[in-house]
PDB file of C-alpha atoms and ligand atoms in Angstrom:
ATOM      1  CA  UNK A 674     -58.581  32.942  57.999  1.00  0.00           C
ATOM      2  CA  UNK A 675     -55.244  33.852  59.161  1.00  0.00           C
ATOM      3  CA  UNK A 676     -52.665  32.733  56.716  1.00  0.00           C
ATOM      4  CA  UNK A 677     -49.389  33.367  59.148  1.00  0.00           C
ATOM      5  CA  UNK A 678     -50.191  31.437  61.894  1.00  0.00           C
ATOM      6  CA  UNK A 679     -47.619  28.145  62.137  1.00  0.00           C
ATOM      7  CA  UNK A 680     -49.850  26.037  64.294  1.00  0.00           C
ATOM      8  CA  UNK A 681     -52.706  24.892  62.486  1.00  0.00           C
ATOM      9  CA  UNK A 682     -53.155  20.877  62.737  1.00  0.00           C
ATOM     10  CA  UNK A 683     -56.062  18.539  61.713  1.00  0.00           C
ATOM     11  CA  UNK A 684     -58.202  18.094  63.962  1.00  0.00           C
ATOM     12  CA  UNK A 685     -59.460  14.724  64.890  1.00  0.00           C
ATOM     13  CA  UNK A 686     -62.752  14.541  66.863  1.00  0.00           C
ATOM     14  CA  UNK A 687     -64.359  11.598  68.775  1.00  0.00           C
ATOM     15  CA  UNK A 688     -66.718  10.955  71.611  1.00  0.00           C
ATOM     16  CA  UNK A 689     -64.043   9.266  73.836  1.00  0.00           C
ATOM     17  CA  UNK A 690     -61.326   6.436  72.772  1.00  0.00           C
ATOM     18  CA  UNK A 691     -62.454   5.441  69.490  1.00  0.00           C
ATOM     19  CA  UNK A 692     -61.233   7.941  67.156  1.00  0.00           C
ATOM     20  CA  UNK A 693     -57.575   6.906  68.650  1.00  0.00           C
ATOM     21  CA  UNK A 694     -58.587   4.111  65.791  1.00  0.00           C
ATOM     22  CA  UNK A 695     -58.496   6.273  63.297  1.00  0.00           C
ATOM     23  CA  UNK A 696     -55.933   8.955  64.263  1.00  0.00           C
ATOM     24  CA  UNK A 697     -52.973   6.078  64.197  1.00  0.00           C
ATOM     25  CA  UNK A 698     -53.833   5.289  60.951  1.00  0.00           C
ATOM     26  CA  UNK A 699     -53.722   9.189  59.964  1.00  0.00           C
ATOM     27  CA  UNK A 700     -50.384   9.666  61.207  1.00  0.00           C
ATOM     28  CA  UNK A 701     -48.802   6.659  59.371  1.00  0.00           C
ATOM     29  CA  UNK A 702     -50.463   7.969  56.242  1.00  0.00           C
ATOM     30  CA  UNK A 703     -49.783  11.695  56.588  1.00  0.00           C
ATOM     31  CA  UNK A 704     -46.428  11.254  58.810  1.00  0.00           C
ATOM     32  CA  UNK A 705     -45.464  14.772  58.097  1.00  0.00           C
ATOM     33  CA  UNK A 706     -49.181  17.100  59.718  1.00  0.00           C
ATOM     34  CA  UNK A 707     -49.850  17.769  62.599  1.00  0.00           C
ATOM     35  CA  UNK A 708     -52.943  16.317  64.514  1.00  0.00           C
ATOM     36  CA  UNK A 709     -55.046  17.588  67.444  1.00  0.00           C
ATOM     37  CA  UNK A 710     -56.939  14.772  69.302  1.00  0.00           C
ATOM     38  CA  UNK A 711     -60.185  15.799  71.169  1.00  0.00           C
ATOM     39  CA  UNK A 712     -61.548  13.211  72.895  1.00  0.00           C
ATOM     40  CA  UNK A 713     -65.203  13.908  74.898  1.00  0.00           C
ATOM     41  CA  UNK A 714     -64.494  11.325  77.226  1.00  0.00           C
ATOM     42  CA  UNK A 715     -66.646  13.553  80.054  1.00  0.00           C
ATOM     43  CA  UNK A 716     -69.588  13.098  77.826  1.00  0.00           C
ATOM     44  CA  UNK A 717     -69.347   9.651  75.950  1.00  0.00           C
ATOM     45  CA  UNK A 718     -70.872   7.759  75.289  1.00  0.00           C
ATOM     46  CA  UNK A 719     -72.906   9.465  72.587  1.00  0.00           C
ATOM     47  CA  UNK A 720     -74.169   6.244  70.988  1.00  0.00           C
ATOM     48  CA  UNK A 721     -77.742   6.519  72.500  1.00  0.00           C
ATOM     49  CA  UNK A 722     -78.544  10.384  72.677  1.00  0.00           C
ATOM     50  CA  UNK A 723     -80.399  12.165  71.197  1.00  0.00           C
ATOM     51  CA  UNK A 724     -79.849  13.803  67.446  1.00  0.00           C
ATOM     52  CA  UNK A 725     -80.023  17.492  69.412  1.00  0.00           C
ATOM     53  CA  UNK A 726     -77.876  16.344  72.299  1.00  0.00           C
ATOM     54  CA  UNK A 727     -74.781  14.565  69.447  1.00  0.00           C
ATOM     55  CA  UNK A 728     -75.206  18.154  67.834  1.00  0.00           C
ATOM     56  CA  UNK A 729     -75.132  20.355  70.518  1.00  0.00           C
ATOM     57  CA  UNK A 730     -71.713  17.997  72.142  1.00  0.00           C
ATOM     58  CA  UNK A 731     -70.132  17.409  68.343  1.00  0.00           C
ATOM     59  CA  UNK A 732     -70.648  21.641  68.154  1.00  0.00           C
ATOM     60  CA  UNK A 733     -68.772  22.716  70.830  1.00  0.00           C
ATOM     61  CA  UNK A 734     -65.767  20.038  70.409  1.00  0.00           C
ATOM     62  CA  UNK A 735     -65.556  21.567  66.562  1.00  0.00           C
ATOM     63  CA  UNK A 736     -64.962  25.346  67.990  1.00  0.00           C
ATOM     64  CA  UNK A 737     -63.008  24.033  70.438  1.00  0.00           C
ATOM     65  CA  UNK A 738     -60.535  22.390  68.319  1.00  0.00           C
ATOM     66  CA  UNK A 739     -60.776  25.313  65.665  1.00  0.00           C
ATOM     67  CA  UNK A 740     -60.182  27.589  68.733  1.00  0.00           C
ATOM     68  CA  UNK A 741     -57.078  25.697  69.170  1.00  0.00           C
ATOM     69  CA  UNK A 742     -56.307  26.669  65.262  1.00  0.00           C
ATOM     70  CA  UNK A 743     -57.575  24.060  63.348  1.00  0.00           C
ATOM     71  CA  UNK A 744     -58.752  24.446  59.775  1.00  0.00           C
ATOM     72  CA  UNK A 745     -59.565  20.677  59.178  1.00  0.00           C
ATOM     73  CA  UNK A 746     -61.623  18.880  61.357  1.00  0.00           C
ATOM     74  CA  UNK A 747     -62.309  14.775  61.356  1.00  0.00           C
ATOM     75  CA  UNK A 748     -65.488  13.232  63.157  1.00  0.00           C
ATOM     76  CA  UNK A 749     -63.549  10.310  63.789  1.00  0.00           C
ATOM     77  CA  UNK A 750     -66.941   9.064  65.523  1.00  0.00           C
ATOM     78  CA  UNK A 751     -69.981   7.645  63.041  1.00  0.00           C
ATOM     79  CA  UNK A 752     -72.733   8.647  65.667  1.00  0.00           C
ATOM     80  CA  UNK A 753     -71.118  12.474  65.189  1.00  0.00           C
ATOM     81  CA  UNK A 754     -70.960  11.859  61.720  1.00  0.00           C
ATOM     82  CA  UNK A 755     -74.717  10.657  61.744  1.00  0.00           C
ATOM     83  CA  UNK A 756     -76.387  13.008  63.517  1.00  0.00           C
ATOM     84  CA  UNK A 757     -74.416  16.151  62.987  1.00  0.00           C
ATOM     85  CA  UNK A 758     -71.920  16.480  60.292  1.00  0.00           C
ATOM     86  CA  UNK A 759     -74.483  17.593  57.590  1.00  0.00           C
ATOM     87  CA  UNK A 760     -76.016  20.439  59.433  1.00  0.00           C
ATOM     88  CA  UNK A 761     -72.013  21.919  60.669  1.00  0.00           C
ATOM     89  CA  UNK A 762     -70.965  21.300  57.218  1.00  0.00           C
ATOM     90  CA  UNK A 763     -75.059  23.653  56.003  1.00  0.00           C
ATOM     91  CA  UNK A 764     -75.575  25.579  58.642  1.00  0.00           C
ATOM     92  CA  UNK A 765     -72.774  26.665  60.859  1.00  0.00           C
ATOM     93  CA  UNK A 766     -69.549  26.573  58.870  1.00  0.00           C
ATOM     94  CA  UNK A 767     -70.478  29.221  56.478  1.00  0.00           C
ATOM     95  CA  UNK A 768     -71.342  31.379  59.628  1.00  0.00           C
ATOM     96  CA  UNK A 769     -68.364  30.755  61.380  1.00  0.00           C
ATOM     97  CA  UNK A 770     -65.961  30.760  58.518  1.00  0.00           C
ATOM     98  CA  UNK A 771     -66.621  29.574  55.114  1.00  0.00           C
ATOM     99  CA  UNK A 772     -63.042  28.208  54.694  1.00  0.00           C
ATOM    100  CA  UNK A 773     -62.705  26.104  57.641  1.00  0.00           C
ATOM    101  CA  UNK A 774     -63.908  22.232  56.789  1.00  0.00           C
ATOM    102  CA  UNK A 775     -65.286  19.675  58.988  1.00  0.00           C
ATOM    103  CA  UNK A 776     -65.431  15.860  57.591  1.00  0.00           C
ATOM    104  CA  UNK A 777     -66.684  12.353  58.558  1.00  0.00           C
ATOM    105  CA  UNK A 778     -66.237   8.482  58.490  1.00  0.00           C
ATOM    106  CA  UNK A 779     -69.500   7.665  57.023  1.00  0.00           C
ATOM    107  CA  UNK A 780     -69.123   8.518  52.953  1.00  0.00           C
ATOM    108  CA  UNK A 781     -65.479   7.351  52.486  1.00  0.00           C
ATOM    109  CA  UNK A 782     -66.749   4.159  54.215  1.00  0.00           C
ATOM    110  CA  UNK A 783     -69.711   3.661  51.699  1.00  0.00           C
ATOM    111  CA  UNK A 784     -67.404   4.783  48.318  1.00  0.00           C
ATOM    112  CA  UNK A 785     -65.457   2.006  49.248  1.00  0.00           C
ATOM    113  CA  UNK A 786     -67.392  -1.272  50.658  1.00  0.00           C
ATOM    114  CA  UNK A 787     -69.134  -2.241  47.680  1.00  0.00           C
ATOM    115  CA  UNK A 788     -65.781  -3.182  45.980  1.00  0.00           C
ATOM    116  CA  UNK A 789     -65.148  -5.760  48.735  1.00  0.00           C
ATOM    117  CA  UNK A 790     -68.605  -8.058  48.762  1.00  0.00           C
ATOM    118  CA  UNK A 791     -69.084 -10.688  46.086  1.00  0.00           C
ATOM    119  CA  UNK A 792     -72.496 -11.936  47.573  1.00  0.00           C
ATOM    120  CA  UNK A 793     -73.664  -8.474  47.671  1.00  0.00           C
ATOM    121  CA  UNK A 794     -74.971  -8.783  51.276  1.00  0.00           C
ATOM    122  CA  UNK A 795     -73.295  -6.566  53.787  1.00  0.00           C
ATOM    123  CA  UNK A 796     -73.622  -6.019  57.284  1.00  0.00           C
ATOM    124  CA  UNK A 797     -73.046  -2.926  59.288  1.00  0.00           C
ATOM    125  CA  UNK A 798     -71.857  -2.859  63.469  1.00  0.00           C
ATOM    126  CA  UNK A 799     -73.112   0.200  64.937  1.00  0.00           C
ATOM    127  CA  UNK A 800     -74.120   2.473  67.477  1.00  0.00           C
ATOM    128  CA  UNK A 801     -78.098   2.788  68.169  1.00  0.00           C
ATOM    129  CA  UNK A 802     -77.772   6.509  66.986  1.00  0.00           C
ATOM    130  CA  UNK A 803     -75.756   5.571  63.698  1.00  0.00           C
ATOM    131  CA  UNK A 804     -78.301   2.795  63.129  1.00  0.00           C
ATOM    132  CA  UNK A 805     -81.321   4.817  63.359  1.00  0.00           C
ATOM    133  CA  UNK A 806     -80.077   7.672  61.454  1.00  0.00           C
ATOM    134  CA  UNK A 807     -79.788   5.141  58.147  1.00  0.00           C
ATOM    135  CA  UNK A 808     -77.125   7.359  57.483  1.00  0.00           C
ATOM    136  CA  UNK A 809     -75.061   4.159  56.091  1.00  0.00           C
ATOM    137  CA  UNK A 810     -78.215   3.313  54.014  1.00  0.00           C
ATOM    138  CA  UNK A 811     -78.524   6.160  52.414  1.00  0.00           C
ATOM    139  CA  UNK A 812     -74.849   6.726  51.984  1.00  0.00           C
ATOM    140  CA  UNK A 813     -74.379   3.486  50.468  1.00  0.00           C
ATOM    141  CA  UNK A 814     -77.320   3.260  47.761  1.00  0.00           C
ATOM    142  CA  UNK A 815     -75.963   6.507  46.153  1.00  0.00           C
ATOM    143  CA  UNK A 816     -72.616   4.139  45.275  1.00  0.00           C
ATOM    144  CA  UNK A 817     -73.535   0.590  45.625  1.00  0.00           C
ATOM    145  CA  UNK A 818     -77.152   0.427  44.970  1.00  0.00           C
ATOM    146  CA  UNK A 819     -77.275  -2.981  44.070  1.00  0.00           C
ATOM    147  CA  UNK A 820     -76.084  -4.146  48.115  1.00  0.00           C
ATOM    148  CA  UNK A 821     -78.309  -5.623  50.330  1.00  0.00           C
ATOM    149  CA  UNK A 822     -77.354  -3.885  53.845  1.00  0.00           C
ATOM    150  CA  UNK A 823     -78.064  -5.178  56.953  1.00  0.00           C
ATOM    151  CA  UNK A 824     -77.731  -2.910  60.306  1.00  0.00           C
ATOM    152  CA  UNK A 825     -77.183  -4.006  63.716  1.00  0.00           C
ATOM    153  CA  UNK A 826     -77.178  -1.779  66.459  1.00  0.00           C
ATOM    154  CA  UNK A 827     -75.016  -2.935  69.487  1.00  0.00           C
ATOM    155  CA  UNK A 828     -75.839  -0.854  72.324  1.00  0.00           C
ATOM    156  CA  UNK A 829     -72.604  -2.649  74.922  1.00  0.00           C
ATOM    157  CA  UNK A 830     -70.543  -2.287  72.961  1.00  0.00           C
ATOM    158  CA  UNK A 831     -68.854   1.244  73.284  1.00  0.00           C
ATOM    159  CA  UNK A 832     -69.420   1.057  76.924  1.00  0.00           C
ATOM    160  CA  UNK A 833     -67.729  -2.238  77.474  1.00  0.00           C
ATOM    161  CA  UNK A 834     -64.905  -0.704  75.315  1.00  0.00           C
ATOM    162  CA  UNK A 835     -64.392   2.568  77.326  1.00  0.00           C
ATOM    163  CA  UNK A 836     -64.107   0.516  80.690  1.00  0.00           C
ATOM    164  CA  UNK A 837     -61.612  -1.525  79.184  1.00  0.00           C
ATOM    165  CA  UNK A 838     -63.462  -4.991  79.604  1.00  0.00           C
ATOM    166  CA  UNK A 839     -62.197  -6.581  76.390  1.00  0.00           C
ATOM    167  CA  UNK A 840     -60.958  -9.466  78.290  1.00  0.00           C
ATOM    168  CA  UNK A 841     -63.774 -11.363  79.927  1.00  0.00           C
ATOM    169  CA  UNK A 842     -66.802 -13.347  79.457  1.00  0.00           C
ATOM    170  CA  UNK A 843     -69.431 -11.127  79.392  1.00  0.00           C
ATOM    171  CA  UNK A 844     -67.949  -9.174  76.833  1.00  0.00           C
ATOM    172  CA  UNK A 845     -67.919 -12.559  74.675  1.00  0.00           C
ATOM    173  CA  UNK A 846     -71.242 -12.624  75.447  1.00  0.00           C
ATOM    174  CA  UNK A 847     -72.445  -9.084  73.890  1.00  0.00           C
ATOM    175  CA  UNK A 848     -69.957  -9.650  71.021  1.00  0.00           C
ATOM    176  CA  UNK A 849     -71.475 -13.394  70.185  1.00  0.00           C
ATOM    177  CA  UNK A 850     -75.281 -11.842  70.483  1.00  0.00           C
ATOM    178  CA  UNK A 851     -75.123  -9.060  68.157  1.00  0.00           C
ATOM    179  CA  UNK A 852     -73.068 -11.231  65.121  1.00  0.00           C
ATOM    180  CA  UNK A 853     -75.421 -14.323  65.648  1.00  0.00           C
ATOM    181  CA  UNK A 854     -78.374 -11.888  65.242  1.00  0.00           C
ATOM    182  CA  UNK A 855     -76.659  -9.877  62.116  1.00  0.00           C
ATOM    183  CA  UNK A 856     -76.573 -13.193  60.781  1.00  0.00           C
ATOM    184  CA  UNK A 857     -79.679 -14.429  61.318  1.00  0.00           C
ATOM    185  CA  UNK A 858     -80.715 -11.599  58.651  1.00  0.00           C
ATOM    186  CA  UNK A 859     -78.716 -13.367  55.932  1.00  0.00           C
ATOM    187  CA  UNK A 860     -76.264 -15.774  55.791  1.00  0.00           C
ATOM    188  CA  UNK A 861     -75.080 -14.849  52.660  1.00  0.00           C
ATOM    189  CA  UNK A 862     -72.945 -11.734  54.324  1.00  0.00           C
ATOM    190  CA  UNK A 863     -69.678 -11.695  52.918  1.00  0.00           C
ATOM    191  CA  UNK A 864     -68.652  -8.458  54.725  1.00  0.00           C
ATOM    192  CA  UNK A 865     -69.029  -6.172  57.542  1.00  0.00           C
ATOM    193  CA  UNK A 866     -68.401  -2.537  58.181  1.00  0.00           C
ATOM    194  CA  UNK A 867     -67.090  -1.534  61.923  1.00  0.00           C
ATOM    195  CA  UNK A 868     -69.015   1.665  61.550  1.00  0.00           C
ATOM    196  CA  UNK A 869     -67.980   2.668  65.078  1.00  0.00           C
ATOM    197  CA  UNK A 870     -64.531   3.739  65.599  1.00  0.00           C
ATOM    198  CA  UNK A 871     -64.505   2.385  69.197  1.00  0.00           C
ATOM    199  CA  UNK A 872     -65.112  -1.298  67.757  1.00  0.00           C
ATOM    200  CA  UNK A 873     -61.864  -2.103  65.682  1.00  0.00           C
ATOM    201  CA  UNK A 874     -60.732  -2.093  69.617  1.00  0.00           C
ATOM    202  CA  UNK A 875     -62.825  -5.213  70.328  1.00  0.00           C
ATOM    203  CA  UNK A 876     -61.555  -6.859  66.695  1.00  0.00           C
ATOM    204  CA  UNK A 877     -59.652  -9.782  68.118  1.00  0.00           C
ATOM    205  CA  UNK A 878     -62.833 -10.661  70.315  1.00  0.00           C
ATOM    206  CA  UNK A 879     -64.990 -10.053  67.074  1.00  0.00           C
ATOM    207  CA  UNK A 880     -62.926 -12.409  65.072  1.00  0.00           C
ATOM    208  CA  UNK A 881     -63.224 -15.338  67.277  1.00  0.00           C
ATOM    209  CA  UNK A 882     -66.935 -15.536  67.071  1.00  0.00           C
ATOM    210  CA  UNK A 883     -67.251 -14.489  62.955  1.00  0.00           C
ATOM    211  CA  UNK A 884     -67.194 -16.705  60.229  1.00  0.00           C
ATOM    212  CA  UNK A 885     -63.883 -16.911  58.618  1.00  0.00           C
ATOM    213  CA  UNK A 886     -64.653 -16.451  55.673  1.00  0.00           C
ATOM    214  CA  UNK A 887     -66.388 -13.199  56.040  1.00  0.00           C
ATOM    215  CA  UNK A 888     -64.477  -9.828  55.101  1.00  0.00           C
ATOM    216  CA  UNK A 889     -64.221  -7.364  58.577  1.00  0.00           C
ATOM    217  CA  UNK A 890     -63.548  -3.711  57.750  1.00  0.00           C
ATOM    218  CA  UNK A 891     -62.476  -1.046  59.946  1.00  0.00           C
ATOM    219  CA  UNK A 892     -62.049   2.383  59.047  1.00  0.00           C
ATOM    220  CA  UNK A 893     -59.023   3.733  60.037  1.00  0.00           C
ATOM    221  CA  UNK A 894     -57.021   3.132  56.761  1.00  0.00           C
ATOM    222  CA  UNK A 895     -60.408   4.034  54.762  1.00  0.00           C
ATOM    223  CA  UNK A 896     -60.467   6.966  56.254  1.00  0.00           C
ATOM    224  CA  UNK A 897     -56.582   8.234  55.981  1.00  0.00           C
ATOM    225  CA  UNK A 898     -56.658   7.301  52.390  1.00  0.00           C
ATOM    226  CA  UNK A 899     -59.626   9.712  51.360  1.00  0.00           C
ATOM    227  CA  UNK A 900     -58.568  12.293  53.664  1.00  0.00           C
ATOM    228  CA  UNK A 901     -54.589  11.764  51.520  1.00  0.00           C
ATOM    229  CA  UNK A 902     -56.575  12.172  48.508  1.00  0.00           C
ATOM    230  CA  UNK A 903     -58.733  15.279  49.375  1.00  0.00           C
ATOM    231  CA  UNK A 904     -55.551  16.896  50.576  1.00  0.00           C
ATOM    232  CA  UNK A 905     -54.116  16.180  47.317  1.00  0.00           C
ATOM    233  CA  UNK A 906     -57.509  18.231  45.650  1.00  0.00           C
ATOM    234  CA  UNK A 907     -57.253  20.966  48.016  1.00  0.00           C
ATOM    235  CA  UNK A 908     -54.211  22.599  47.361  1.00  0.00           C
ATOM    236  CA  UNK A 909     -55.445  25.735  49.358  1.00  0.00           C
ATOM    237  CA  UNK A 910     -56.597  23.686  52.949  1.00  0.00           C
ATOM    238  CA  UNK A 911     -53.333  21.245  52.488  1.00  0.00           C
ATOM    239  CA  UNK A 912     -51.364  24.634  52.469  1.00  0.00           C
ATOM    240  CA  UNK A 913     -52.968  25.658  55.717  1.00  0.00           C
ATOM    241  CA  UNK A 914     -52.166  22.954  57.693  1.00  0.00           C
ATOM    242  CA  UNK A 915     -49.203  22.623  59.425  1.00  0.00           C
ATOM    243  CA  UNK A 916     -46.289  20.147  59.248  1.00  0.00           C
ATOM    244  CA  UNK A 917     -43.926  19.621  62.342  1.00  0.00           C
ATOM    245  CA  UNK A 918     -44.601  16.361  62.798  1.00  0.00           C
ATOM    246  CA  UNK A 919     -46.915  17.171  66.344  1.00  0.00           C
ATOM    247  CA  UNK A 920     -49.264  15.181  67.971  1.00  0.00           C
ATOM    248  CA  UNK A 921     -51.176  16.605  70.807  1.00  0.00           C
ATOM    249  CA  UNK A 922     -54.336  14.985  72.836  1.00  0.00           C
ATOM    250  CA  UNK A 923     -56.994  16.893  74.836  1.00  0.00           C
ATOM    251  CA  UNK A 924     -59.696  15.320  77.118  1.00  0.00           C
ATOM    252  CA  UNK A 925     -62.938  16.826  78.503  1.00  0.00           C
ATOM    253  CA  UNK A 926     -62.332  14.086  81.616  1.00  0.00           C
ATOM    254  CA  UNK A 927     -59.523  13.344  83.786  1.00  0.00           C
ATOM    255  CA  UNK A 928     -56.109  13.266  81.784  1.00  0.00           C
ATOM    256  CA  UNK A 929     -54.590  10.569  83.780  1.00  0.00           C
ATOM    257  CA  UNK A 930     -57.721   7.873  82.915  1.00  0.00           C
ATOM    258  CA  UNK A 931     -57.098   9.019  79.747  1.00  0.00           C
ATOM    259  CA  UNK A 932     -53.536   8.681  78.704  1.00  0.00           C
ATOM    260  CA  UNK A 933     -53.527   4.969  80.840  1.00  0.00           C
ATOM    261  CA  UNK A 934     -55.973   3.654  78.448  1.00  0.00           C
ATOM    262  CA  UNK A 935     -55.498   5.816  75.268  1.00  0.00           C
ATOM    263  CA  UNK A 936     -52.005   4.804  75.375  1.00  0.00           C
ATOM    264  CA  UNK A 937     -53.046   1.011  75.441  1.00  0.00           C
ATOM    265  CA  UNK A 938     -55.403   1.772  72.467  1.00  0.00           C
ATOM    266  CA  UNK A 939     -52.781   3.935  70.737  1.00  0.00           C
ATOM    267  CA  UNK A 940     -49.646   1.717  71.396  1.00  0.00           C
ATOM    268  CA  UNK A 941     -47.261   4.588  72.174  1.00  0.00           C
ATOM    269  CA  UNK A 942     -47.598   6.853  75.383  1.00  0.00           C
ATOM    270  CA  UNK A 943     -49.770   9.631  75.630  1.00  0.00           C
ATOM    271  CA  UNK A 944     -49.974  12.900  77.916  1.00  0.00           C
ATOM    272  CA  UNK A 945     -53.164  14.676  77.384  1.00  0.00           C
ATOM    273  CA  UNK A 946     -54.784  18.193  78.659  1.00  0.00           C
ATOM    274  CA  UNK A 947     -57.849  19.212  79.921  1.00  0.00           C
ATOM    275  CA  UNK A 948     -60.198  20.943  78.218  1.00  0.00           C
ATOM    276  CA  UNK A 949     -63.338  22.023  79.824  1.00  0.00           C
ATOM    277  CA  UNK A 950     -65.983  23.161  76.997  1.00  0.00           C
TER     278      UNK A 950
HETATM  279  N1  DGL B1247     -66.752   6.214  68.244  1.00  0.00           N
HETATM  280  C1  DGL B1247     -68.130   6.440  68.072  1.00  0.00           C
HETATM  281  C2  DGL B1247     -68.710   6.083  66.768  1.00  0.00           C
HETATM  282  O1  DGL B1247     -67.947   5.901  65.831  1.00  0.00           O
HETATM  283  C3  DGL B1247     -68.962   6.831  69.187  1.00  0.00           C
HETATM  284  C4  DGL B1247     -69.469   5.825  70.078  1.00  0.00           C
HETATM  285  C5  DGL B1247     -70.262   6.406  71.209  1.00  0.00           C
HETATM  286  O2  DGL B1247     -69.840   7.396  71.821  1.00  0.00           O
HETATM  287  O3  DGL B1247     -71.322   5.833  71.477  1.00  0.00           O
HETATM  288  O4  DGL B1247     -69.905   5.987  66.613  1.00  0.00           O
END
């Protein structure tokens, strides 16, 4: 761990877009770090891969952006999360350096959604990978035991997202499907989890076809607020990090795709680099 080096910003991790969900909330609630997007764009979507292929991809983005000096990294991306986070976190962080830390989206997610349902029946959007991992199952029963949780695994989703086709029929169509079929589980669901940071970008679509009365959350905010407070426990990894206020984006594809549509997503203009892993 080198102690003297000045550029050491969190890194934030997802398969292509839809960790840009999740960063923008980071930097409103940690104004002061700096953050190092890597996007896999090259490679995404992961939704449907396998659990080897997430872990091998997931891998090799986490060196890449502790190559760049990160000491903090964020899966920004449940299917990462899922299918790889627990065996970094065993098996390859205390090899590569004990003191380095790599989180997800998944547990601050479940700590949280319990608090929000007064039916007690929640339902969960998701990537097939996410789904079949029951990662959210199991996460959730160690908090909210009592919760009925539905899963729903929507497959178009991510794609139609990353081809920016929020605005047409079809994607109606695929949006309509999956939340008529959630809810033919239950109808008592009082709230859903977005547990896919690529589908808070397809919210206003979501909203027209969901009940009203029914609670959507999305994890951006979830996610800033746990990473605040586990900053706030660990003295020794908040010193590390650095704060100039810096916001840089890397892209396994081509950087002009990305910074037309990740500055749509984002709001403010972006102007990525290459990385080739
Ligand atoms: N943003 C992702 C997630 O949260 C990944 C989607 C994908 O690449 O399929 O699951």
């Amino acid at each position: 761990m080198n102690q003297n080096k000045t550029y050491a910003p969190i890194g934030v991790f997802d398969s292509g877009f839809g960790g840009l969900t999740v960063l923008k909330e980071l930097v409103k609630t940690l104004p002061d770090c700096d953050f190092l997007y890597l996007g896999d764009n090259a490679r995404a979507p992961y939704g449907s891969r396998s659990f080897e292929t997430v872990y091998e991809y997931t891998l090799e983005c986490v060196n890449a952006l502790f190559d760049q000096g990160c000491e903090l990294v964020i899966l920004a991306c449940n299917t990462a999360s899922a299918k790889a986070l627990r065996t970094i976190q065993q098996i390859d962080l205390p090899k590569k350096d004990p003191h380095k830390r790599v989180l997800g989206v998944i547990r601050p997610t479940s700590e949280i959604v319990g608090h929000y349902s007064k039916s007690k029946h929640i339902g969960i959007f998701a990537t097939n990978g996410t789904v079949l991992s029951e990662s959210y199952l199991i996460e959730i029963e160690k908090f909210f035991p009592e919760l009925n949780v539905y899963q729903e695994a929507c497959p178009m989703w991510v794609p139609l997202i990353e081809n920016n086709e929020l605005d047409n029929i079809g994607t109606d169509y695929f949006v309509k499907k999956h939340i008529d079929h959630l809810f033919s589980n239950s109808k008592q669901i009082d709230t859903i989890i977005l547990g896919c940071t690529h589908y808070p970008l397809l919210a206003p679509v979501i909203l027209k076809f969901l009940p009203k009365e029914v609670t959507l959350l999305t994890q951006g905010e979830i996610v800033a607020n746990s990473l605040k407070d586990y900053l706030a426990r660990h003295e020794e990894m908040n010193k590390l990090i650095s704060k100039n206020k810096q916001l840089h984006f890397l892209t396994t594809d081509d950087t002009s795709q990305f910074d037309e549509k990740a500055s749509i997503f984002f709001g403010s203009s972006i102007h990525s680099s290459h990385i080739s892993l």
